[in-house]
């Protein structure tokens, strides 16, 4: 969730900065290119972490590691490659 | 000493998946994200650079990243964390293990000089809090940095050496504690701080008022305005591909080492992608919105050229920027501390990753205890780090940085891709990659890994070899005899390290000629196919 809040904070800040930036010569295309690129990178990270936290596999509190993961990976469950 | 077989049976594992991701991200997120990336982008057309950068990330970065995770976990199944054993398993040829020497030497060399640089950053963190260099202009901060760097002329160098020693002590302590209790704990503590500090500084930079010479918006415009005609320039594509390479720490051997400590059924597709996306967040969003917009605000576009070297921008220019922030001296000192401490964390988490292949090699092959190996590496880094400091002005560190930290990475990745592609087989690798996977990788990436990535790497290596490495080898542009001698001395040290590790590999195979531990799972499909 931290990363989501951080993203929101960033986008809010970026939108304010954007108004100033446009006045400084950041063209409409450049502004769009920057926001789309940053949003894509952020969304990829958020999507990955969301899947990781939903999965909850590989939990090993003693720090020595299980010999095998407690459950198969999703790809194996669906029938492998 | 325990035997190699005993040592491999006692292998550690990561304590948690998030710990692994943050440790891997700590490996990848380094000074390159905050310093090299903005400089490369600004020097290669800004927005024009970003287009090949994203294309390279997809065609080169992600496939190679998955390959390194896959090869690393595969090596871990047999109880080993280093490239000589991994290459030997992937390609049953007597030469393979010797090619793997690069996967120990390159990160070791980078580890040594990186630690020196991390020492400067820790020093600047400390002196930001005390305000020691505040009140100086760009020349004053540059002189302050030089006093850190130059141990031969003036007492400041000894202060820099002291911080180098502190950094080394921290690294030895972390390495001595092992994977889950040392490296993972460092990442769990350090990476959230890094991102928090990065976000705070980013917001402050983006909200800076316009000055007489520039504004943050002009800095962003520099980074995000493409010049379409420049896309024909091959050097921009190669610079972008190179940056992707460095930022993900490909070709270092450290991803392999970390991945080898996974359990054999653990996912690597989703976990690897998460690490890469974390790194990209740090690079594109934090790295792209701090140094250049801040420097343009206070130096202007025209003044940026004078401070666009990596350390000029990250240390000198930013050192001046924080002195001129609105809101008073205390706020400036605090933000300066956060910036340099952020770089320190980025550096130290990368340093421990870089030391891991050599650590694992000595532990696994010669049965030396972890704490002892950590002290041996600390001692070696102290000795050779001192050589880097002593001969810094003569280009000693530059030689190591280029051959091990730049060109060498591409060589290692090229060898690895060729071994996986032609000896191990992409089909076998695809099975290995998807074992335990939480994310099915599209077959498009299989095609990319089979054809595009090897071709891309061959072009990259060939182009750089011709345009950069050859002139560098011949020392074109180095006029001073003293500097040429220093650079030859630097190469001599590197050659001595390579020869030493080659001998150790030979000895290791005399002790344990084959892999003594059979794979413990039932992935018979490609074992039979081989």
GROMACS .gro file of C-alpha atoms in nm, chain B residues 52-509:
model
  458
  133UNK     CA    1   1.543   0.315  -2.703
  134UNK     CA    2   1.579   0.287  -2.325
  135UNK     CA    3   1.230   0.141  -2.284
  136UNK     CA    4   1.268  -0.078  -2.594
  137UNK     CA    5   1.601  -0.211  -2.461
  138UNK     CA    6   1.444  -0.276  -2.124
  139UNK     CA    7   1.190  -0.507  -2.289
  140UNK     CA    8   1.417  -0.672  -2.548
  141UNK     CA    9   1.738  -0.698  -2.350
  142UNK     CA   10   1.683  -0.622  -1.984
  143UNK     CA   11   1.386  -0.837  -1.891
  144UNK     CA   12   1.489  -1.149  -2.090
  145UNK     CA   13   1.846  -1.136  -1.957
  146UNK     CA   14   1.721  -1.073  -1.605
  147UNK     CA   15   1.504  -1.387  -1.623
  148UNK     CA   16   1.795  -1.579  -1.770
  149UNK     CA   17   2.021  -1.484  -1.480
  150UNK     CA   18   1.757  -1.574  -1.221
  151UNK     CA   19   1.701  -1.906  -1.397
  152UNK     CA   20   2.069  -1.993  -1.425
  153UNK     CA   21   2.126  -1.886  -1.065
  154UNK     CA   22   1.846  -2.097  -0.919
  155UNK     CA   23   1.957  -2.385  -1.140
  156UNK     CA   24   2.309  -2.361  -0.995
  157UNK     CA   25   2.165  -2.347  -0.645
  158UNK     CA   26   1.995  -2.684  -0.702
  159UNK     CA   27   2.343  -2.834  -0.716
  160UNK     CA   28   2.461  -2.638  -0.416
  161UNK     CA   29   2.660  -2.365  -0.588
  162UNK     CA   30   2.628  -1.989  -0.623
  163UNK     CA   31   2.902  -1.903  -0.870
  164UNK     CA   32   2.934  -1.896  -1.246
  165UNK     CA   33   3.220  -2.148  -1.285
  166UNK     CA   34   3.001  -2.429  -1.146
  167UNK     CA   35   2.689  -2.299  -1.324
  168UNK     CA   36   2.860  -2.276  -1.662
  169UNK     CA   37   3.010  -2.620  -1.603
  170UNK     CA   38   2.661  -2.762  -1.549
  171UNK     CA   39   2.509  -2.580  -1.844
  172UNK     CA   40   2.789  -2.665  -2.086
  173UNK     CA   41   2.979  -2.990  -2.029
  174UNK     CA   42   3.304  -2.861  -2.165
  175UNK     CA   43   3.632  -2.824  -1.973
  176UNK     CA   44   3.658  -2.462  -2.081
  177UNK     CA   45   3.320  -2.364  -1.935
  178UNK     CA   46   3.434  -2.341  -1.573
  179UNK     CA   47   3.725  -2.115  -1.666
  180UNK     CA   48   3.493  -1.879  -1.853
  181UNK     CA   49   3.304  -1.849  -1.527
  182UNK     CA   50   3.605  -1.677  -1.371
  183UNK     CA   51   3.462  -1.348  -1.495
  184UNK     CA   52   3.154  -1.399  -1.281
  185UNK     CA   53   3.373  -1.387  -0.970
  186UNK     CA   54   3.638  -1.137  -1.073
  187UNK     CA   55   3.416  -0.867  -1.224
  188UNK     CA   56   3.193  -0.823  -0.920
  189UNK     CA   57   3.495  -0.849  -0.688
  190UNK     CA   58   3.678  -0.569  -0.868
  191UNK     CA   59   3.366  -0.351  -0.881
  192UNK     CA   60   3.302  -0.427  -0.512
  193UNK     CA   61   3.646  -0.295  -0.418
  194UNK     CA   62   3.630   0.041  -0.596
  195UNK     CA   63   3.257   0.081  -0.531
  196UNK     CA   64   3.329   0.061  -0.160
  197UNK     CA   65   3.574   0.350  -0.196
  198UNK     CA   66   3.304   0.563  -0.363
  199UNK     CA   67   3.046   0.461  -0.101
  200UNK     CA   68   3.294   0.587   0.159
  201UNK     CA   69   3.288   0.933  -0.003
  202UNK     CA   70   2.908   0.929   0.010
  203UNK     CA   71   2.899   0.831   0.377
  204UNK     CA   72   3.146   1.112   0.444
  205UNK     CA   73   2.929   1.363   0.259
  206UNK     CA   74   2.624   1.241   0.453
  207UNK     CA   75   2.803   1.312   0.777
  208UNK     CA   76   2.944   1.648   0.670
  209UNK     CA   77   2.604   1.750   0.533
  210UNK     CA   78   2.465   1.722   0.884
  211UNK     CA   79   2.755   1.922   1.029
  212UNK     CA   80   2.733   2.171   0.741
  213UNK     CA   81   3.109   2.151   0.689
  214UNK     CA   82   3.102   2.230   0.317
  215UNK     CA   83   2.805   2.466   0.331
  216UNK     CA   84   2.880   2.819   0.221
  217UNK     CA   85   3.110   2.697  -0.056
  218UNK     CA   86   3.032   2.741  -0.423
  219UNK     CA   87   3.074   2.471  -0.687
  220UNK     CA   88   3.451   2.512  -0.680
  221UNK     CA   89   3.455   2.486  -0.302
  222UNK     CA   90   3.249   2.165  -0.300
  223UNK     CA   91   3.465   2.022  -0.581
  224UNK     CA   92   3.774   2.100  -0.373
  225UNK     CA   93   3.611   1.938  -0.072
  226UNK     CA   94   3.546   1.622  -0.275
  227UNK     CA   95   3.902   1.631  -0.409
  228UNK     CA   96   4.036   1.652  -0.054
  229UNK     CA   97   3.845   1.332   0.020
  230UNK     CA   98   3.980   1.164  -0.285
  231UNK     CA   99   4.341   1.265  -0.270
  232UNK     CA  100   4.516   1.097   0.016
  233UNK     CA  101   4.859   1.201  -0.107
  234UNK     CA  102   4.817   1.575  -0.083
  235UNK     CA  103   4.652   1.701   0.232
  236UNK     CA  104   4.497   1.556   0.539
  237UNK     CA  105   4.141   1.541   0.398
  238UNK     CA  106   4.225   1.220   0.214
  239UNK     CA  107   4.275   1.041   0.544
  240UNK     CA  108   3.924   1.142   0.643
  241UNK     CA  109   3.799   0.986   0.321
  242UNK     CA  110   4.004   0.677   0.400
  243UNK     CA  111   3.844   0.663   0.745
  244UNK     CA  112   3.495   0.657   0.595
  245UNK     CA  113   3.610   0.392   0.350
  246UNK     CA  114   3.718   0.185   0.650
  247UNK     CA  115   3.381   0.234   0.822
  248UNK     CA  116   3.196   0.123   0.509
  249UNK     CA  117   3.417  -0.184   0.484
  250UNK     CA  118   3.352  -0.272   0.848
  251UNK     CA  119   2.975  -0.251   0.789
  252UNK     CA  120   3.002  -0.470   0.479
  253UNK     CA  121   3.215  -0.732   0.655
  254UNK     CA  122   2.967  -0.736   0.942
  255UNK     CA  123   2.669  -0.783   0.706
  256UNK     CA  124   2.844  -1.053   0.503
  257UNK     CA  125   2.948  -1.237   0.819
  258UNK     CA  126   2.585  -1.267   0.923
  259UNK     CA  127   2.494  -1.445   0.602
  260UNK     CA  128   2.210  -1.430   0.355
  261UNK     CA  129   1.892  -1.407   0.561
  262UNK     CA  130   2.034  -1.253   0.879
  263UNK     CA  131   2.276  -1.015   0.710
  264UNK     CA  132   2.203  -0.921   0.350
  265UNK     CA  133   1.826  -0.959   0.376
  266UNK     CA  134   1.807  -0.760   0.701
  267UNK     CA  135   2.015  -0.481   0.545
  268UNK     CA  136   1.775  -0.467   0.249
  269UNK     CA  137   1.464  -0.475   0.468
  270UNK     CA  138   1.604  -0.183   0.667
  271UNK     CA  139   1.774   0.012   0.390
  272UNK     CA  140   1.547  -0.004   0.087
  273UNK     CA  141   1.237   0.152   0.247
  274UNK     CA  142   1.457   0.437   0.375
  275UNK     CA  143   1.604   0.480   0.028
  276UNK     CA  144   1.260   0.508  -0.133
  277UNK     CA  145   1.126   0.735   0.141
  278UNK     CA  146   1.422   0.972   0.114
  279UNK     CA  147   1.401   0.958  -0.266
  280UNK     CA  148   1.033   1.055  -0.266
  281UNK     CA  149   1.087   1.342  -0.021
  282UNK     CA  150   1.375   1.484  -0.226
  283UNK     CA  151   1.184   1.436  -0.552
  284UNK     CA  152   0.885   1.631  -0.423
  285UNK     CA  153   1.111   1.909  -0.297
  286UNK     CA  154   1.293   1.934  -0.629
  287UNK     CA  155   0.972   1.938  -0.834
  288UNK     CA  156   0.832   2.220  -0.621
  289UNK     CA  157   1.141   2.440  -0.638
  290UNK     CA  158   1.070   2.795  -0.752
  291UNK     CA  159   1.213   2.920  -1.077
  292UNK     CA  160   1.553   3.089  -1.053
  293UNK     CA  161   1.722   3.339  -1.283
  294UNK     CA  162   1.891   3.057  -1.477
  295UNK     CA  163   1.637   2.776  -1.485
  296UNK     CA  164   1.353   2.577  -1.336
  297UNK     CA  165   1.266   2.213  -1.259
  298UNK     CA  166   1.033   2.216  -1.560
  299UNK     CA  167   1.324   2.295  -1.790
  300UNK     CA  168   1.512   2.000  -1.642
  301UNK     CA  169   1.215   1.773  -1.706
  302UNK     CA  170   1.183   1.912  -2.057
  303UNK     CA  171   1.546   1.821  -2.118
  304UNK     CA  172   1.480   1.462  -2.014
  305UNK     CA  173   1.145   1.407  -2.180
  306UNK     CA  174   1.144   1.597  -2.508
  307UNK     CA  175   1.228   1.359  -2.793
  308UNK     CA  176   1.404   1.471  -3.105
  309UNK     CA  177   1.275   1.223  -3.357
  310UNK     CA  178   1.549   1.269  -3.615
  311UNK     CA  179   1.811   1.168  -3.357
  312UNK     CA  180   1.660   0.819  -3.334
  313UNK     CA  181   1.872   0.731  -3.638
  314UNK     CA  182   2.184   0.773  -3.424
  315UNK     CA  183   2.312   0.425  -3.331
  316UNK     CA  184   2.517   0.558  -3.041
  317UNK     CA  185   2.199   0.667  -2.860
  318UNK     CA  186   2.055   0.318  -2.892
  319UNK     CA  187   2.377   0.166  -2.761
  320UNK     CA  188   2.395   0.410  -2.472
  321UNK     CA  189   2.036   0.323  -2.379
  322UNK     CA  190   2.101  -0.052  -2.405
  323UNK     CA  191   2.412  -0.009  -2.193
  324UNK     CA  192   2.222   0.180  -1.926
  325UNK     CA  193   1.958  -0.093  -1.906
  326UNK     CA  194   2.238  -0.342  -1.867
  327UNK     CA  195   2.404  -0.158  -1.581
  328UNK     CA  196   2.093  -0.060  -1.397
  329UNK     CA  197   1.966  -0.417  -1.370
  330UNK     CA  198   2.315  -0.539  -1.267
  331UNK     CA  199   2.321  -0.784  -1.555
  332UNK     CA  200   2.645  -0.968  -1.627
  333UNK     CA  201   2.770  -0.918  -1.272
  334UNK     CA  202   2.723  -1.265  -1.128
  335UNK     CA  203   2.542  -1.118  -0.829
  336UNK     CA  204   2.189  -1.201  -0.953
  337UNK     CA  205   2.305  -1.559  -1.005
  338UNK     CA  206   2.448  -1.576  -0.657
  339UNK     CA  207   2.137  -1.434  -0.490
  340UNK     CA  208   1.902  -1.654  -0.696
  341UNK     CA  209   2.102  -1.963  -0.603
  342UNK     CA  210   1.982  -1.923  -0.245
  343UNK     CA  211   1.621  -1.973  -0.351
  344UNK     CA  212   1.450  -2.297  -0.276
  345UNK     CA  213   1.432  -2.500  -0.591
  346UNK     CA  214   1.053  -2.470  -0.630
  347UNK     CA  215   1.037  -2.097  -0.567
  348UNK     CA  216   0.897  -1.869  -0.831
  349UNK     CA  217   1.146  -1.664  -1.028
  350UNK     CA  218   0.933  -1.515  -1.307
  351UNK     CA  219   0.710  -1.290  -1.097
  352UNK     CA  220   0.975  -1.229  -0.832
  353UNK     CA  221   1.231  -1.133  -1.097
  354UNK     CA  222   0.988  -0.899  -1.272
  355UNK     CA  223   0.902  -0.737  -0.938
  356UNK     CA  224   1.268  -0.669  -0.874
  357UNK     CA  225   1.314  -0.519  -1.221
  358UNK     CA  226   1.006  -0.300  -1.181
  359UNK     CA  227   1.128  -0.178  -0.841
  360UNK     CA  228   1.457  -0.085  -1.002
  361UNK     CA  229   1.282   0.099  -1.284
  362UNK     CA  230   1.071   0.293  -1.035
  363UNK     CA  231   1.390   0.405  -0.862
  364UNK     CA  232   1.554   0.494  -1.192
  365UNK     CA  233   1.289   0.651  -1.413
  366UNK     CA  234   1.082   0.821  -1.146
  367UNK     CA  235   1.327   0.905  -0.869
  368UNK     CA  236   1.649   0.914  -1.073
  369UNK     CA  237   1.483   1.108  -1.352
  370UNK     CA  238   1.330   1.378  -1.136
  371UNK     CA  239   1.601   1.466  -0.888
  372UNK     CA  240   1.951   1.542  -1.014
  373UNK     CA  241   1.887   1.696  -1.357
  374UNK     CA  242   1.585   1.914  -1.268
  375UNK     CA  243   1.766   2.033  -0.953
  376UNK     CA  244   2.090   2.105  -1.140
  377UNK     CA  245   1.909   2.285  -1.425
  378UNK     CA  246   1.724   2.501  -1.172
  379UNK     CA  247   2.045   2.631  -1.015
  380UNK     CA  248   2.296   2.602  -1.300
  381UNK     CA  249   2.071   2.641  -1.607
  382UNK     CA  250   2.080   2.428  -1.921
  383UNK     CA  251   2.402   2.593  -2.034
  384UNK     CA  252   2.568   2.543  -1.696
  385UNK     CA  253   2.470   2.177  -1.680
  386UNK     CA  254   2.745   2.077  -1.922
  387UNK     CA  255   3.007   2.181  -1.667
  388UNK     CA  256   2.866   1.949  -1.401
  389UNK     CA  257   2.744   1.658  -1.610
  390UNK     CA  258   3.011   1.409  -1.506
  391UNK     CA  259   2.867   1.141  -1.277
  392UNK     CA  260   3.034   1.263  -0.958
  393UNK     CA  261   3.023   1.628  -1.065
  394UNK     CA  262   2.647   1.606  -1.089
  395UNK     CA  263   2.571   1.378  -0.795
  396UNK     CA  264   2.814   1.523  -0.541
  397UNK     CA  265   2.936   1.866  -0.652
  398UNK     CA  266   2.624   2.003  -0.823
  399UNK     CA  267   2.384   1.855  -0.569
  400UNK     CA  268   2.609   1.977  -0.288
  401UNK     CA  269   2.561   2.330  -0.421
  402UNK     CA  270   2.188   2.283  -0.487
  403UNK     CA  271   2.117   2.195  -0.124
  404UNK     CA  272   2.300   2.505  -0.004
  405UNK     CA  273   2.069   2.725  -0.209
  406UNK     CA  274   1.734   2.572  -0.123
  407UNK     CA  275   1.470   2.809   0.002
  408UNK     CA  276   1.368   2.744   0.362
  409UNK     CA  277   1.694   2.790   0.546
  410UNK     CA  278   2.019   2.617   0.618
  411UNK     CA  279   1.881   2.342   0.840
  412UNK     CA  280   1.635   2.226   0.574
  413UNK     CA  281   1.915   2.228   0.316
  414UNK     CA  282   2.148   2.031   0.543
  415UNK     CA  283   1.876   1.778   0.618
  416UNK     CA  284   1.792   1.724   0.252
  417UNK     CA  285   2.162   1.703   0.164
  418UNK     CA  286   2.204   1.436   0.431
  419UNK     CA  287   1.901   1.248   0.290
  420UNK     CA  288   2.043   1.264  -0.063
  421UNK     CA  289   2.390   1.141   0.026
  422UNK     CA  290   2.257   0.881   0.269
  423UNK     CA  291   2.020   0.759  -0.003
  424UNK     CA  292   2.320   0.717  -0.233
  425UNK     CA  293   2.511   0.550   0.051
  426UNK     CA  294   2.231   0.294   0.098
  427UNK     CA  295   2.206   0.237  -0.276
  428UNK     CA  296   2.581   0.181  -0.281
  429UNK     CA  297   2.616  -0.042   0.023
  430UNK     CA  298   2.331  -0.278  -0.073
  431UNK     CA  299   2.495  -0.314  -0.413
  432UNK     CA  300   2.837  -0.365  -0.253
  433UNK     CA  301   2.729  -0.664  -0.045
  434UNK     CA  302   2.570  -0.816  -0.357
  435UNK     CA  303   2.892  -0.766  -0.549
  436UNK     CA  304   3.093  -0.940  -0.278
  437UNK     CA  305   2.859  -1.239  -0.263
  438UNK     CA  306   2.997  -1.441  -0.560
  439UNK     CA  307   3.352  -1.432  -0.420
  440UNK     CA  308   3.218  -1.510  -0.071
  441UNK     CA  309   3.025  -1.808  -0.200
  442UNK     CA  310   3.316  -1.933  -0.410
  443UNK     CA  311   3.555  -1.954  -0.115
  444UNK     CA  312   3.290  -2.101   0.115
  445UNK     CA  313   3.163  -2.363  -0.125
  446UNK     CA  314   3.483  -2.470  -0.295
  447UNK     CA  315   3.724  -2.458  -0.004
  448UNK     CA  316   3.492  -2.499   0.292
  449UNK     CA  317   3.610  -2.180   0.463
  450UNK     CA  318   3.376  -2.041   0.727
  451UNK     CA  319   3.157  -1.746   0.627
  452UNK     CA  320   3.294  -1.504   0.887
  453UNK     CA  321   3.652  -1.588   0.788
  454UNK     CA  322   3.577  -1.536   0.418
  455UNK     CA  323   3.413  -1.201   0.497
  456UNK     CA  324   3.728  -1.091   0.680
  457UNK     CA  325   3.951  -1.212   0.395
  458UNK     CA  326   3.746  -1.013   0.144
  459UNK     CA  327   3.742  -0.712   0.375
  460UNK     CA  328   4.121  -0.727   0.402
  461UNK     CA  329   4.160  -0.760   0.026
  462UNK     CA  330   3.923  -0.467  -0.032
  463UNK     CA  331   4.113  -0.258   0.223
  464UNK     CA  332   4.444  -0.327   0.050
  465UNK     CA  333   4.327  -0.284  -0.308
  466UNK     CA  334   4.087  -0.004  -0.215
  467UNK     CA  335   4.387   0.180  -0.077
  468UNK     CA  336   4.562   0.127  -0.413
  469UNK     CA  337   4.257   0.282  -0.582
  470UNK     CA  338   4.271   0.581  -0.350
  471UNK     CA  339   4.648   0.622  -0.377
  472UNK     CA  340   4.659   0.616  -0.756
  473UNK     CA  341   4.315   0.771  -0.814
  474UNK     CA  342   4.447   1.075  -0.999
  475UNK     CA  343   4.640   0.853  -1.239
  476UNK     CA  344   4.328   0.675  -1.360
  477UNK     CA  345   4.370   0.353  -1.158
  478UNK     CA  346   4.002   0.342  -1.060
  479UNK     CA  347   3.888   0.448  -1.408
  480UNK     CA  348   4.058   0.142  -1.560
  481UNK     CA  349   3.882  -0.092  -1.316
  482UNK     CA  350   3.554   0.086  -1.372
  483UNK     CA  351   3.574   0.052  -1.747
  484UNK     CA  352   3.706  -0.303  -1.786
  485UNK     CA  353   3.521  -0.467  -1.497
  486UNK     CA  354   3.228  -0.236  -1.434
  487UNK     CA  355   3.136  -0.151  -1.792
  488UNK     CA  356   3.280  -0.361  -2.073
  489UNK     CA  357   3.321  -0.676  -1.863
  490UNK     CA  358   2.950  -0.697  -1.785
  491UNK     CA  359   2.860  -0.721  -2.151
  492UNK     CA  360   3.126  -0.989  -2.202
  493UNK     CA  361   2.990  -1.202  -1.915
  494UNK     CA  362   2.631  -1.168  -2.038
  495UNK     CA  363   2.739  -1.250  -2.394
  496UNK     CA  364   2.913  -1.570  -2.280
  497UNK     CA  365   2.615  -1.667  -2.067
  498UNK     CA  366   2.361  -1.608  -2.343
  499UNK     CA  367   2.567  -1.813  -2.587
  500UNK     CA  368   2.603  -2.101  -2.340
  501UNK     CA  369   2.232  -2.105  -2.259
  502UNK     CA  370   2.132  -2.057  -2.622
  503UNK     CA  371   2.365  -2.308  -2.786
  504UNK     CA  372   2.478  -2.552  -2.514
  505UNK     CA  373   2.194  -2.579  -2.263
  506UNK     CA  374   1.914  -2.502  -2.506
  507UNK     CA  375   1.636  -2.247  -2.487
  508UNK     CA  376   1.369  -2.519  -2.453
  509UNK     CA  377   1.543  -2.661  -2.145
  510UNK     CA  378   1.584  -2.314  -2.004
  511UNK     CA  379   1.216  -2.240  -2.062
  512UNK     CA  380   1.121  -2.546  -1.855
  513UNK     CA  381   1.363  -2.439  -1.581
  514UNK     CA  382   1.230  -2.081  -1.581
  515UNK     CA  383   0.871  -2.193  -1.536
  516UNK     CA  384   0.934  -2.443  -1.260
  517UNK     CA  385   0.742  -2.314  -0.959
  518UNK     CA  386   0.647  -2.005  -1.157
  519UNK     CA  387   0.365  -1.774  -1.055
  520UNK     CA  388   0.371  -1.597  -1.389
  521UNK     CA  389   0.363  -1.765  -1.727
  522UNK     CA  390   0.603  -1.579  -1.953
  523UNK     CA  391   0.474  -1.518  -2.303
  524UNK     CA  392   0.637  -1.719  -2.580
  525UNK     CA  393   0.718  -1.386  -2.738
  526UNK     CA  394   0.996  -1.363  -2.481
  527UNK     CA  395   1.115  -1.710  -2.578
  528UNK     CA  396   1.155  -1.585  -2.933
  529UNK     CA  397   1.328  -1.273  -2.807
  530UNK     CA  398   1.564  -1.478  -2.592
  531UNK     CA  399   1.636  -1.715  -2.878
  532UNK     CA  400   1.705  -1.461  -3.150
  533UNK     CA  401   1.680  -1.095  -3.054
  534UNK     CA  402   1.880  -1.086  -2.729
  535UNK     CA  403   2.184  -1.277  -2.866
  536UNK     CA  404   2.186  -1.055  -3.176
  537UNK     CA  405   2.142  -0.738  -2.972
  538UNK     CA  406   2.427  -0.841  -2.739
  539UNK     CA  407   2.655  -0.934  -3.027
  540UNK     CA  408   2.599  -0.593  -3.186
  541UNK     CA  409   2.648  -0.419  -2.853
  542UNK     CA  410   2.973  -0.601  -2.783
  543UNK     CA  411   3.103  -0.556  -3.138
  544UNK     CA  412   3.018  -0.186  -3.151
  545UNK     CA  413   3.160  -0.107  -2.813
  546UNK     CA  414   3.464  -0.322  -2.877
  547UNK     CA  415   3.539  -0.127  -3.193
  548UNK     CA  416   3.443   0.225  -3.091
  549UNK     CA  417   3.530   0.230  -2.721
  550UNK     CA  418   3.723  -0.067  -2.589
  551UNK     CA  419   3.993  -0.066  -2.857
  552UNK     CA  420   4.081   0.303  -2.814
  553UNK     CA  421   4.064   0.256  -2.438
  554UNK     CA  422   4.296  -0.043  -2.460
  555UNK     CA  423   4.543   0.160  -2.665
  556UNK     CA  424   4.506   0.448  -2.414
  557UNK     CA  425   4.416   0.697  -2.685
  558UNK     CA  426   4.413   1.046  -2.542
  559UNK     CA  427   4.632   0.958  -2.242
  560UNK     CA  428   4.932   1.183  -2.291
  561UNK     CA  429   5.103   1.168  -1.954
  562UNK     CA  430   5.364   0.894  -1.905
  563UNK     CA  431   5.281   0.882  -1.534
  564UNK     CA  432   4.914   0.821  -1.609
  565UNK     CA  433   4.995   0.553  -1.866
  566UNK     CA  434   5.215   0.378  -1.608
  567UNK     CA  435   4.939   0.400  -1.347
  568UNK     CA  436   4.684   0.257  -1.588
  569UNK     CA  437   4.918  -0.031  -1.676
  570UNK     CA  438   4.966  -0.093  -1.306
  571UNK     CA  439   4.587  -0.101  -1.264
  572UNK     CA  440   4.559  -0.357  -1.544
  573UNK     CA  441   4.837  -0.558  -1.384
  574UNK     CA  442   4.640  -0.581  -1.060
  575UNK     CA  443   4.331  -0.696  -1.250
  576UNK     CA  444   4.533  -0.956  -1.443
  577UNK     CA  445   4.684  -1.083  -1.117
  578UNK     CA  446   4.336  -1.125  -0.970
  579UNK     CA  447   4.214  -1.312  -1.278
  580UNK     CA  448   4.513  -1.547  -1.271
  581UNK     CA  449   4.470  -1.610  -0.898
  582UNK     CA  450   4.103  -1.701  -0.935
  583UNK     CA  451   4.177  -1.920  -1.239
  584UNK     CA  452   4.426  -2.113  -1.026
  585UNK     CA  453   4.169  -2.140  -0.748
  586UNK     CA  454   3.911  -2.273  -0.994
  587UNK     CA  455   4.163  -2.533  -1.110
  588UNK     CA  456   4.228  -2.633  -0.749
  589UNK     CA  457   3.856  -2.644  -0.674
  590UNK     CA  458   3.798  -2.890  -0.956
   0.00000   0.00000   0.00000
